[in-house]
CSV table of C-alpha atoms and ligand atoms in Angstrom, one decimal:
chain,number,residue,atom,x,y,z
O,1,UNK,CA,0.0,0.0,0.0
O,2,UNK,CA,1.3,3.4,-0.9
O,3,UNK,CA,-0.4,6.4,0.9
O,4,UNK,CA,0.0,8.5,-2.2
O,5,UNK,CA,-1.8,6.0,-4.4
O,6,UNK,CA,-4.8,5.7,-2.1
O,7,UNK,CA,-4.9,9.4,-1.6
O,8,UNK,CA,-4.9,10.0,-5.4
O,9,UNK,CA,-7.8,7.7,-5.7
O,10,UNK,CA,-10.0,9.2,-3.0
O,11,UNK,CA,-9.0,12.8,-4.0
O,12,UNK,CA,-10.3,12.1,-7.5
O,13,UNK,CA,-13.5,10.6,-6.1
O,14,UNK,CA,-14.1,13.2,-3.3
O,15,UNK,CA,-12.2,16.3,-4.5
O,16,UNK,CA,-14.1,18.8,-2.3
O,17,UNK,CA,-14.0,16.8,0.9
O,18,UNK,CA,-11.0,18.6,2.5
O,19,UNK,CA,-11.4,17.6,6.1
O,20,UNK,CA,-12.0,13.9,5.2
O,21,UNK,CA,-8.9,13.8,3.0
O,22,UNK,CA,-6.8,15.5,5.7
O,23,UNK,CA,-7.9,12.9,8.3
O,24,UNK,CA,-7.3,9.9,6.0
O,25,UNK,CA,-3.9,11.3,4.9
O,26,UNK,CA,-2.7,11.6,8.5
O,27,UNK,CA,-3.7,8.0,9.4
O,28,UNK,CA,-2.4,6.4,6.3
O,29,UNK,CA,1.0,8.1,6.6
O,30,UNK,CA,1.3,6.8,10.1
O,31,UNK,CA,0.3,3.2,9.4
O,32,UNK,CA,1.9,2.7,6.0
O,33,UNK,CA,5.1,1.0,7.3
O,34,UNK,CA,3.3,-1.3,9.7
O,35,UNK,CA,0.6,-2.2,7.2
O,36,UNK,CA,3.1,-3.2,4.6
O,37,UNK,CA,4.6,-5.8,7.0
O,38,UNK,CA,1.2,-7.6,6.8
O,39,UNK,CA,0.5,-8.9,3.3
O,40,UNK,CA,-2.8,-10.4,4.6
O,41,UNK,CA,-4.1,-6.9,5.1
O,42,UNK,CA,-3.2,-6.0,1.6
O,43,UNK,CA,-4.8,-9.2,0.2
O,44,UNK,CA,-8.0,-8.3,2.0
O,45,UNK,CA,-7.8,-4.6,0.8
O,46,UNK,CA,-8.3,-3.5,4.4
O,47,UNK,CA,-7.3,0.2,3.7
O,48,UNK,CA,-9.5,0.6,0.7
O,49,UNK,CA,-12.5,-0.7,2.7
O,50,UNK,CA,-11.6,1.2,5.9
O,51,UNK,CA,-11.6,4.6,4.2
O,52,UNK,CA,-15.2,4.2,3.0
O,53,UNK,CA,-18.1,4.6,5.4
O,54,UNK,CA,-20.3,1.5,5.7
O,55,UNK,CA,-23.3,3.7,4.9
O,56,UNK,CA,-24.5,7.4,5.0
O,57,UNK,CA,-28.0,8.5,5.9
O,58,UNK,CA,-29.0,12.0,4.8
O,59,UNK,CA,-32.3,13.6,5.5
O,60,UNK,CA,-34.3,16.8,5.5
O,61,UNK,CA,-35.1,18.3,8.9
O,62,UNK,CA,-38.1,20.7,8.8
O,63,UNK,CA,-39.1,22.7,11.9
O,64,UNK,CA,-40.9,25.9,12.8
O,65,UNK,CA,-39.0,28.9,14.4
O,66,UNK,CA,-40.4,31.2,17.1
O,67,UNK,CA,-41.8,33.6,14.5
O,68,UNK,CA,-43.8,30.8,13.0
O,69,UNK,CA,-41.5,30.5,9.9
O,70,UNK,CA,-40.8,27.1,8.4
O,71,UNK,CA,-37.1,26.3,8.4
O,72,UNK,CA,-35.2,23.5,6.6
O,73,UNK,CA,-31.9,21.9,7.5
O,74,UNK,CA,-30.0,18.8,6.4
O,75,UNK,CA,-29.3,16.0,8.9
O,76,UNK,CA,-26.9,13.1,8.5
O,77,UNK,CA,-25.8,10.0,10.2
O,78,UNK,CA,-22.6,8.3,9.0
O,79,UNK,CA,-22.1,4.7,10.1
O,80,UNK,CA,-18.5,4.3,9.4
O,81,UNK,CA,-17.2,1.0,10.7
O,82,UNK,CA,-18.6,-1.7,12.9
O,83,UNK,CA,-15.7,-4.2,13.0
O,84,UNK,CA,-15.3,-4.1,16.8
O,85,UNK,CA,-18.8,-3.1,18.0
O,86,UNK,CA,-22.0,-1.2,17.2
O,87,UNK,CA,-21.7,2.2,15.6
O,88,UNK,CA,-20.8,4.9,18.2
O,89,UNK,CA,-20.2,8.6,18.0
O,90,UNK,CA,-21.6,12.0,18.5
O,91,UNK,CA,-24.0,14.4,16.8
O,92,UNK,CA,-22.7,17.8,15.8
O,93,UNK,CA,-25.1,20.8,15.3
O,94,UNK,CA,-23.1,23.5,13.6
O,95,UNK,CA,-23.7,25.8,10.6
O,96,UNK,CA,-20.6,24.4,8.8
O,97,UNK,CA,-21.6,20.7,9.0
O,98,UNK,CA,-21.1,18.9,5.7
O,99,UNK,CA,-20.7,15.3,4.7
O,100,UNK,CA,-16.9,15.9,4.5
O,101,UNK,CA,-16.8,17.1,8.1
O,102,UNK,CA,-18.8,14.2,9.4
O,103,UNK,CA,-16.8,11.7,7.3
O,104,UNK,CA,-13.6,12.9,8.8
O,105,UNK,CA,-15.1,12.7,12.3
O,106,UNK,CA,-16.6,9.2,11.7
O,107,UNK,CA,-13.2,8.0,10.4
O,108,UNK,CA,-11.3,9.4,13.4
O,109,UNK,CA,-14.0,8.0,15.7
O,110,UNK,CA,-13.4,4.5,14.5
O,111,UNK,CA,-9.7,4.6,15.6
O,112,UNK,CA,-10.4,6.5,18.8
O,113,UNK,CA,-13.1,4.1,19.9
O,114,UNK,CA,-10.7,1.2,19.2
O,115,UNK,CA,-8.2,2.9,21.6
O,116,UNK,CA,-10.6,3.0,24.5
O,117,UNK,CA,-10.4,-0.8,25.0
O,118,UNK,CA,-14.2,-1.0,24.7
O,119,UNK,CA,-16.2,-2.7,22.0
O,120,UNK,CA,-17.5,0.3,19.9
O,121,UNK,CA,-17.4,0.9,16.2
O,122,UNK,CA,-17.2,4.4,14.6
O,123,UNK,CA,-20.0,6.8,13.5
O,124,UNK,CA,-20.8,10.5,13.5
O,125,UNK,CA,-23.8,12.6,12.6
O,126,UNK,CA,-25.4,16.0,12.9
O,127,UNK,CA,-26.9,18.8,11.0
O,128,UNK,CA,-26.1,22.2,9.4
O,129,UNK,CA,-28.3,23.7,12.1
O,130,UNK,CA,-26.8,26.8,13.9
O,131,UNK,CA,-27.8,26.9,17.6
O,132,UNK,CA,-26.4,30.5,17.9
O,133,UNK,CA,-29.2,32.9,18.9
O,134,UNK,CA,-31.8,30.1,19.0
O,135,UNK,CA,-34.3,29.9,21.9
O,136,UNK,CA,-34.7,26.8,24.1
O,137,UNK,CA,-38.0,26.1,22.4
O,138,UNK,CA,-36.4,26.3,18.9
O,139,UNK,CA,-33.6,23.9,20.0
O,140,UNK,CA,-36.3,21.5,21.3
O,141,UNK,CA,-38.3,21.7,18.1
O,142,UNK,CA,-35.2,21.1,16.0
O,143,UNK,CA,-34.1,18.1,18.1
O,144,UNK,CA,-37.6,16.6,17.8
O,145,UNK,CA,-37.7,17.1,14.0
O,146,UNK,CA,-34.2,15.6,13.7
O,147,UNK,CA,-35.1,12.5,15.7
O,148,UNK,CA,-38.3,12.0,13.5
O,149,UNK,CA,-35.9,10.9,10.8
O,150,UNK,CA,-33.0,9.4,12.8
O,151,UNK,CA,-34.9,7.1,15.1
O,152,UNK,CA,-35.1,4.0,13.0
O,153,UNK,CA,-31.4,4.1,12.0
O,154,UNK,CA,-30.3,3.8,15.6
O,155,UNK,CA,-30.6,1.3,18.5
O,156,UNK,CA,-28.7,0.1,21.6
O,157,UNK,CA,-27.0,-2.7,19.6
O,158,UNK,CA,-27.0,-0.9,16.3
O,159,UNK,CA,-25.9,2.7,16.5
O,160,UNK,CA,-25.6,4.9,19.6
O,161,UNK,CA,-25.3,8.6,19.1
O,162,UNK,CA,-24.2,11.1,21.7
O,163,UNK,CA,-23.2,14.8,21.9
O,164,UNK,CA,-20.5,16.8,20.1
O,165,UNK,CA,-20.2,20.5,19.2
O,166,UNK,CA,-23.7,22.1,19.7
O,167,UNK,CA,-25.2,19.0,21.3
O,168,UNK,CA,-25.0,18.6,25.1
O,169,UNK,CA,-27.2,17.3,27.9
O,170,UNK,CA,-30.2,19.5,27.0
O,171,UNK,CA,-30.2,18.4,23.3
O,172,UNK,CA,-29.8,14.7,24.3
O,173,UNK,CA,-32.8,15.1,26.5
O,174,UNK,CA,-35.0,16.4,23.7
O,175,UNK,CA,-33.7,13.8,21.3
O,176,UNK,CA,-34.3,11.0,23.8
O,177,UNK,CA,-37.9,12.2,24.6
O,178,UNK,CA,-38.8,12.1,20.9
O,179,UNK,CA,-37.0,8.7,20.4
O,180,UNK,CA,-39.0,7.2,23.2
O,181,UNK,CA,-42.3,8.4,21.8
O,182,UNK,CA,-41.5,7.0,18.4
O,183,UNK,CA,-40.0,3.7,19.4
O,184,UNK,CA,-42.5,3.1,22.3
O,185,UNK,CA,-39.6,1.6,24.3
O,186,UNK,CA,-37.5,2.9,27.2
O,187,UNK,CA,-34.3,1.9,25.4
O,188,UNK,CA,-31.8,4.0,27.5
O,189,UNK,CA,-28.9,2.4,25.6
O,190,UNK,CA,-29.8,4.2,22.4
O,191,UNK,CA,-28.2,7.5,23.3
O,192,UNK,CA,-25.4,8.5,25.7
O,193,UNK,CA,-24.9,11.7,27.6
O,194,UNK,CA,-28.3,11.4,29.2
O,195,UNK,CA,-29.4,13.0,32.4
O,196,UNK,CA,-28.2,11.3,35.5
O,197,UNK,CA,-31.7,10.5,36.7
O,198,UNK,CA,-32.8,8.8,33.5
O,199,UNK,CA,-30.0,6.5,32.6
O,200,UNK,CA,-27.0,8.9,32.1
O,201,UNK,CA,-23.7,8.1,33.6
O,202,UNK,CA,-22.4,10.2,36.4
O,203,UNK,CA,-19.3,12.1,35.2
O,204,UNK,CA,-20.2,11.8,31.5
O,205,UNK,CA,-20.4,15.6,31.1
O,206,UNK,CA,-17.0,16.0,32.7
O,207,UNK,CA,-15.4,12.9,31.1
O,208,UNK,CA,-13.8,14.4,27.9
O,209,UNK,CA,-12.1,17.2,29.8
O,210,UNK,CA,-11.1,15.0,32.8
O,211,UNK,CA,-9.8,12.3,30.5
O,212,UNK,CA,-7.8,14.8,28.5
O,213,UNK,CA,-6.1,16.0,31.7
O,214,UNK,CA,-5.4,12.4,32.9
O,215,UNK,CA,-3.8,11.7,29.5
O,216,UNK,CA,-1.8,14.9,29.8
O,217,UNK,CA,-0.6,13.9,33.2
O,218,UNK,CA,0.7,10.6,31.9
O,219,UNK,CA,2.4,12.3,29.0
O,220,UNK,CA,4.1,14.8,31.3
O,221,UNK,CA,5.1,12.1,33.8
O,222,UNK,CA,6.7,10.1,31.0
O,223,UNK,CA,8.6,13.3,29.9
O,224,UNK,CA,9.7,13.9,33.6
O,225,UNK,CA,7.5,16.9,34.1
O,226,UNK,CA,4.7,17.9,36.4
O,227,UNK,CA,1.5,19.8,35.7
O,228,UNK,CA,1.4,21.7,39.0
O,229,UNK,CA,2.0,25.4,38.4
O,230,UNK,CA,1.8,25.1,34.6
O,231,UNK,CA,0.0,27.9,32.8
O,232,UNK,CA,-2.6,26.5,30.4
O,233,UNK,CA,-4.2,28.3,27.4
O,234,UNK,CA,-7.4,26.6,26.2
O,235,UNK,CA,-9.8,27.4,23.4
O,236,UNK,CA,-13.6,27.2,23.6
O,237,UNK,CA,-15.9,27.5,26.5
O,238,UNK,CA,-18.2,24.5,25.8
O,239,UNK,CA,-18.6,21.2,27.7
O,240,UNK,CA,-15.1,20.0,26.8
O,241,UNK,CA,-13.3,23.2,27.8
O,242,UNK,CA,-15.3,23.3,31.0
O,243,UNK,CA,-14.3,19.8,32.0
O,244,UNK,CA,-10.6,20.5,31.1
O,245,UNK,CA,-10.6,23.8,33.0
O,246,UNK,CA,-12.1,22.1,36.1
O,247,UNK,CA,-9.6,19.2,36.2
O,248,UNK,CA,-6.6,21.4,35.3
O,249,UNK,CA,-7.4,23.7,38.2
O,250,UNK,CA,-7.9,20.8,40.5
O,251,UNK,CA,-4.5,19.4,39.6
O,252,UNK,CA,-2.8,22.7,40.5
O,253,UNK,CA,-2.4,24.2,37.0
O,254,UNK,CA,-3.4,27.7,36.1
O,255,UNK,CA,-5.8,28.3,33.2
O,256,UNK,CA,-4.8,31.7,31.9
O,257,UNK,CA,-6.9,31.9,28.7
O,258,UNK,CA,-10.2,30.8,27.3
O,259,UNK,CA,-11.4,31.8,23.8
O,260,UNK,CA,-14.4,31.9,21.5
O,261,UNK,CA,-15.2,32.8,17.9
O,262,UNK,CA,-15.2,36.5,18.9
O,263,UNK,CA,-11.8,36.6,20.6
O,264,UNK,CA,-9.8,35.6,23.7
O,265,UNK,CA,-10.2,36.2,27.4
O,266,UNK,CA,-6.9,36.4,29.2
O,267,UNK,CA,-7.1,35.5,32.9
O,268,UNK,CA,-3.7,36.4,34.4
O,269,UNK,CA,-4.6,35.3,37.9
O,270,UNK,CA,-5.9,31.9,36.7
O,271,UNK,CA,-9.5,30.8,36.1
O,272,UNK,CA,-11.7,30.7,39.3
O,273,UNK,CA,-14.5,28.3,40.3
O,274,UNK,CA,-17.0,31.0,39.6
O,275,UNK,CA,-15.7,31.5,36.1
O,276,UNK,CA,-15.7,27.8,35.4
O,277,UNK,CA,-19.3,27.7,36.5
O,278,UNK,CA,-20.1,30.6,34.3
O,279,UNK,CA,-18.8,28.7,31.2
O,280,UNK,CA,-21.9,26.6,31.5
O,281,UNK,CA,-24.2,29.7,31.6
O,282,UNK,CA,-22.4,31.0,28.5
O,283,UNK,CA,-22.9,27.7,26.6
O,284,UNK,CA,-26.6,27.5,27.6
O,285,UNK,CA,-27.2,31.1,26.4
O,286,UNK,CA,-26.5,30.1,22.8
O,287,UNK,CA,-24.8,33.5,22.4
O,288,UNK,CA,-21.5,32.0,21.4
O,289,UNK,CA,-19.5,34.9,22.8
O,290,UNK,CA,-16.5,34.7,25.2
O,291,UNK,CA,-16.6,38.4,25.8
O,292,UNK,CA,-19.5,37.6,28.2
O,293,UNK,CA,-16.8,36.2,30.6
O,294,UNK,CA,-15.0,39.6,30.7
O,295,UNK,CA,-18.2,41.5,31.1
O,296,UNK,CA,-19.1,39.3,34.1
O,297,UNK,CA,-15.7,39.3,35.7
O,298,UNK,CA,-14.2,42.8,35.0
O,299,UNK,CA,-10.6,43.2,36.0
O,300,UNK,CA,-10.1,39.4,36.3
O,301,UNK,CA,-10.7,38.4,32.7
O,302,UNK,CA,-9.5,40.7,29.9
O,303,UNK,CA,-11.1,40.4,26.5
O,304,UNK,CA,-9.3,41.0,23.2
O,305,UNK,CA,-11.4,40.7,20.1
O,306,UNK,CA,-10.2,38.7,17.1
O,307,UNK,CA,-7.3,37.0,18.9
O,308,UNK,CA,-6.9,33.3,19.6
O,309,UNK,CA,-6.0,31.6,22.9
O,310,UNK,CA,-2.6,30.8,21.2
O,311,UNK,CA,-1.5,34.4,21.5
O,312,UNK,CA,-1.4,34.1,25.3
O,313,UNK,CA,1.9,33.1,27.1
O,314,UNK,CA,1.5,29.6,28.4
O,315,UNK,CA,3.3,26.3,29.1
O,316,UNK,CA,0.6,24.0,27.8
O,317,UNK,CA,-1.9,24.6,24.9
O,318,UNK,CA,-5.2,22.7,25.0
O,319,UNK,CA,-7.3,23.2,21.8
O,320,UNK,CA,-10.8,22.3,22.9
O,321,UNK,CA,-13.0,23.8,20.2
O,322,UNK,CA,-13.0,22.8,16.5
O,323,UNK,CA,-11.0,21.2,13.8
O,324,UNK,CA,-8.0,23.0,12.3
O,325,UNK,CA,-8.3,25.7,15.0
O,326,UNK,CA,-4.5,25.8,15.5
O,327,UNK,CA,-2.4,26.7,12.5
O,328,UNK,CA,1.4,26.5,11.9
O,329,UNK,CA,1.6,30.2,12.6
O,330,UNK,CA,-0.2,29.7,15.9
O,331,UNK,CA,2.2,26.9,16.7
O,332,UNK,CA,5.2,29.1,16.0
O,333,UNK,CA,3.7,31.9,18.2
O,334,UNK,CA,3.1,29.4,21.0
O,335,UNK,CA,6.7,28.1,20.9
O,336,UNK,CA,8.1,31.6,20.8
O,337,UNK,CA,6.1,32.5,23.9
O,338,UNK,CA,7.5,29.5,25.8
O,339,UNK,CA,4.9,26.8,25.2
O,340,UNK,CA,6.4,23.3,25.4
O,341,UNK,CA,3.4,21.0,25.2
O,342,UNK,CA,0.2,20.8,23.2
O,343,UNK,CA,-2.4,18.1,23.9
O,344,UNK,CA,-5.1,18.3,21.2
O,345,UNK,CA,-8.5,17.9,22.9
O,346,UNK,CA,-10.7,18.9,19.9
O,347,UNK,CA,-10.9,16.4,17.0
O,348,UNK,CA,-8.2,17.3,14.5
O,349,UNK,CA,-7.7,20.6,16.3
O,350,UNK,CA,-4.2,21.2,14.8
O,351,UNK,CA,-3.5,21.7,11.2
O,352,UNK,CA,-0.9,19.3,9.7
O,353,UNK,CA,1.7,22.2,9.5
O,354,UNK,CA,1.2,22.9,13.3
O,355,UNK,CA,1.7,19.2,14.2
O,356,UNK,CA,4.8,19.0,12.1
O,357,UNK,CA,6.2,22.2,13.6
O,358,UNK,CA,5.6,20.9,17.2
O,359,UNK,CA,7.1,17.5,16.5
O,360,UNK,CA,10.2,18.9,14.8
O,361,UNK,CA,10.8,21.7,17.4
O,362,UNK,CA,10.7,19.7,20.6
O,363,UNK,CA,7.1,20.6,21.6
O,364,UNK,CA,5.4,17.6,23.2
O,365,UNK,CA,2.3,16.8,21.1
O,366,UNK,CA,-0.5,14.3,21.4
O,367,UNK,CA,-3.5,13.9,19.0
O,368,UNK,CA,-7.2,14.3,19.7
O,369,UNK,CA,-8.1,10.7,19.1
O,370,UNK,CA,-6.0,9.7,22.1
O,371,UNK,CA,-6.4,12.8,24.3
O,372,UNK,CA,-10.2,13.2,24.0
O,373,UNK,CA,-11.1,9.5,24.0
O,374,UNK,CA,-12.3,9.7,27.6
O,375,UNK,CA,-15.6,11.2,26.4
O,376,UNK,CA,-16.6,8.3,24.2
O,377,UNK,CA,-15.0,5.9,26.7
O,378,UNK,CA,-17.4,7.1,29.4
O,379,UNK,CA,-20.2,6.8,26.9
O,380,UNK,CA,-19.2,3.2,26.6
O,381,UNK,CA,-19.4,2.9,30.4
O,382,UNK,CA,-22.8,4.5,30.2
O,383,UNK,CA,-23.9,1.8,27.7
O,384,UNK,CA,-22.7,-0.9,30.1
O,385,UNK,CA,-24.6,0.6,33.0
O,386,UNK,CA,-27.7,0.8,30.8
O,387,UNK,CA,-27.4,-2.8,29.7
O,388,UNK,CA,-27.1,-3.9,33.3
O,389,UNK,CA,-29.8,-1.5,34.6
O,390,UNK,CA,-27.6,-0.2,37.3
O,391,UNK,CA,-25.6,3.0,37.9
O,392,UNK,CA,-22.2,3.4,39.3
O,393,UNK,CA,-21.1,6.2,41.6
O,394,UNK,CA,-18.7,8.9,40.7
O,395,UNK,CA,-15.6,7.2,42.2
O,396,UNK,CA,-16.3,4.0,40.2
O,397,UNK,CA,-16.7,5.8,36.9
O,398,UNK,CA,-13.7,8.0,37.6
O,399,UNK,CA,-11.5,5.0,38.4
O,400,UNK,CA,-12.5,3.3,35.2
O,401,UNK,CA,-11.9,6.5,33.2
O,402,UNK,CA,-8.4,6.8,34.8
O,403,UNK,CA,-7.6,3.2,33.9
O,404,UNK,CA,-8.7,3.7,30.3
O,405,UNK,CA,-6.7,6.9,29.8
O,406,UNK,CA,-3.6,5.2,31.3
O,407,UNK,CA,-4.1,2.3,28.9
O,408,UNK,CA,-4.5,4.6,25.9
O,409,UNK,CA,-1.3,6.3,26.9
O,410,UNK,CA,0.4,2.9,27.1
O,411,UNK,CA,-0.8,1.9,23.7
O,412,UNK,CA,0.6,5.2,22.3
O,413,UNK,CA,4.0,4.5,23.9
O,414,UNK,CA,4.0,0.9,22.7
O,415,UNK,CA,3.3,1.7,19.0
O,416,UNK,CA,4.9,5.2,18.9
O,417,UNK,CA,8.3,4.8,20.5
O,418,UNK,CA,10.9,5.8,17.9
O,419,UNK,CA,14.4,4.3,17.6
O,420,UNK,CA,15.9,7.4,19.3
O,421,UNK,CA,13.6,6.8,22.3
O,422,UNK,CA,11.3,9.7,21.6
O,423,UNK,CA,7.5,9.0,21.4
O,424,UNK,CA,5.5,9.9,18.3
O,425,UNK,CA,2.0,10.0,19.8
O,426,UNK,CA,0.4,10.6,16.4
O,427,UNK,CA,1.9,7.4,15.1
O,428,UNK,CA,1.3,5.5,18.3
O,429,UNK,CA,-2.4,6.3,18.5
O,430,UNK,CA,-3.0,5.7,14.8
O,431,UNK,CA,-1.2,2.4,14.6
O,432,UNK,CA,-2.7,1.1,17.9
O,433,UNK,CA,-6.3,1.9,16.7
O,434,UNK,CA,-5.6,0.7,13.2
O,435,UNK,CA,-4.2,-2.7,14.2
O,436,UNK,CA,-7.3,-3.5,16.3
O,437,UNK,CA,-9.8,-2.5,13.6
O,438,UNK,CA,-7.8,-4.1,10.8
O,439,UNK,CA,-7.4,-7.4,12.6
O,440,UNK,CA,-11.2,-7.6,13.4
O,441,UNK,CA,-12.1,-6.8,9.7
O,442,UNK,CA,-9.7,-9.5,8.5
O,443,UNK,CA,-11.2,-12.1,10.9
O,444,UNK,CA,-14.7,-11.2,9.9
O,445,UNK,CA,-14.1,-11.9,6.1
O,446,UNK,CA,-14.9,-9.8,3.1
O,447,UNK,CA,-18.1,-8.0,4.0
Q,501,LIG,N1,-18.4,13.5,20.3
Q,501,LIG,C1,-17.5,12.9,21.2
Q,501,LIG,C2,-16.3,12.4,20.5
Q,501,LIG,O1,-15.8,13.1,19.6
Q,501,LIG,C3,-18.2,11.8,22.1
Q,501,LIG,C4,-18.9,10.7,21.3
Q,501,LIG,C5,-19.7,9.7,22.1
Q,501,LIG,O2,-19.7,9.8,23.3
Q,501,LIG,O3,-20.2,8.8,21.5
Q,501,LIG,O4,-15.7,11.4,20.8
């Protein structure tokens, strides 16, 4: 297998699907050498099969806004790969959602889920619906209309959606309510990220951010460093950034920046508990403005419009918002300002040039599919609790999450250690995830 040949083929077939092509390129480059040591993979055309989703559902979502106007969006569910378990992955509601974006996310999800040690295949879905400025009632009507189409594509042993950008606990509640009405079954295992009183796992809201910090701790420990006292710049103020800020502060680090589409809030004294709580209010308001933080905490948080979190001096950068949010120029600025570690929490948050810059300039770097896997892993734990009709307490979930993140770090080290002793976490994560999925596909024959 030659990465260039496969890429030429899929570029010709999907010339406009930039994010999808970027995600495939990154994985194929990392696995090429290992893949070519396994002629049985090549005989079974594992790579050709793996880069194509199993199936794509696309549907019209029609709903009525608060002014009584009829609105139409496009919804999708991409069932990417079910070699190691039922399809599993989040739903993204964002104005920029396209099949390319969801294909990249579904592809990445397949390897991420394989890393979690749990039996989950890969999927992603969502809609080009923009929650910004929408009322709670509009969000509810949209979620209900979306589920009217989605409900018979999903099921606890078939495909289990969850949240992603623009979809949190509130949206999962509205989606589940409509699912239950249509299916006439109390199938809690059909969605994860549910409320704690109706089948949700304790700690699922925190899990992506907490897991990211546990992974970061392992990475720092391996490099002989400690997180205590480190200055952290993070992007976003949604669920993931909130969990990361909470755990980082608890571990003794100082979160000195949070950002949004409108600019960055610098917090020289470090983020406080009140500010972390306020992130949830900002998310629920649907205003999508980080300036609200500076307005609420004048003197403590200083807003600069149009700037990214990466312009703030820090030791560790944690992209927690959106794909390609950190460019090569940002990477250079971070390094020039003293940053020595970047753990990608968002999916494909760093552009290829940024990753290359970090890796060739001594900045520790780990990719999203390893760092953020605690979210979907805890979804997997939620599925287990639902299947057993029980619920674990916070300490039990946290211990399992800890164990999973430790194991993901170990897999990265196992497959990513280079001849000079350094660890290539991109290679490590990609090869570990790939080997598991490829072996399962091989064993299940040509289907
Ligand atoms: N959207 C999250 C992710 O990117 C969580 C998916 C899930 O819990 O199924 O992994």
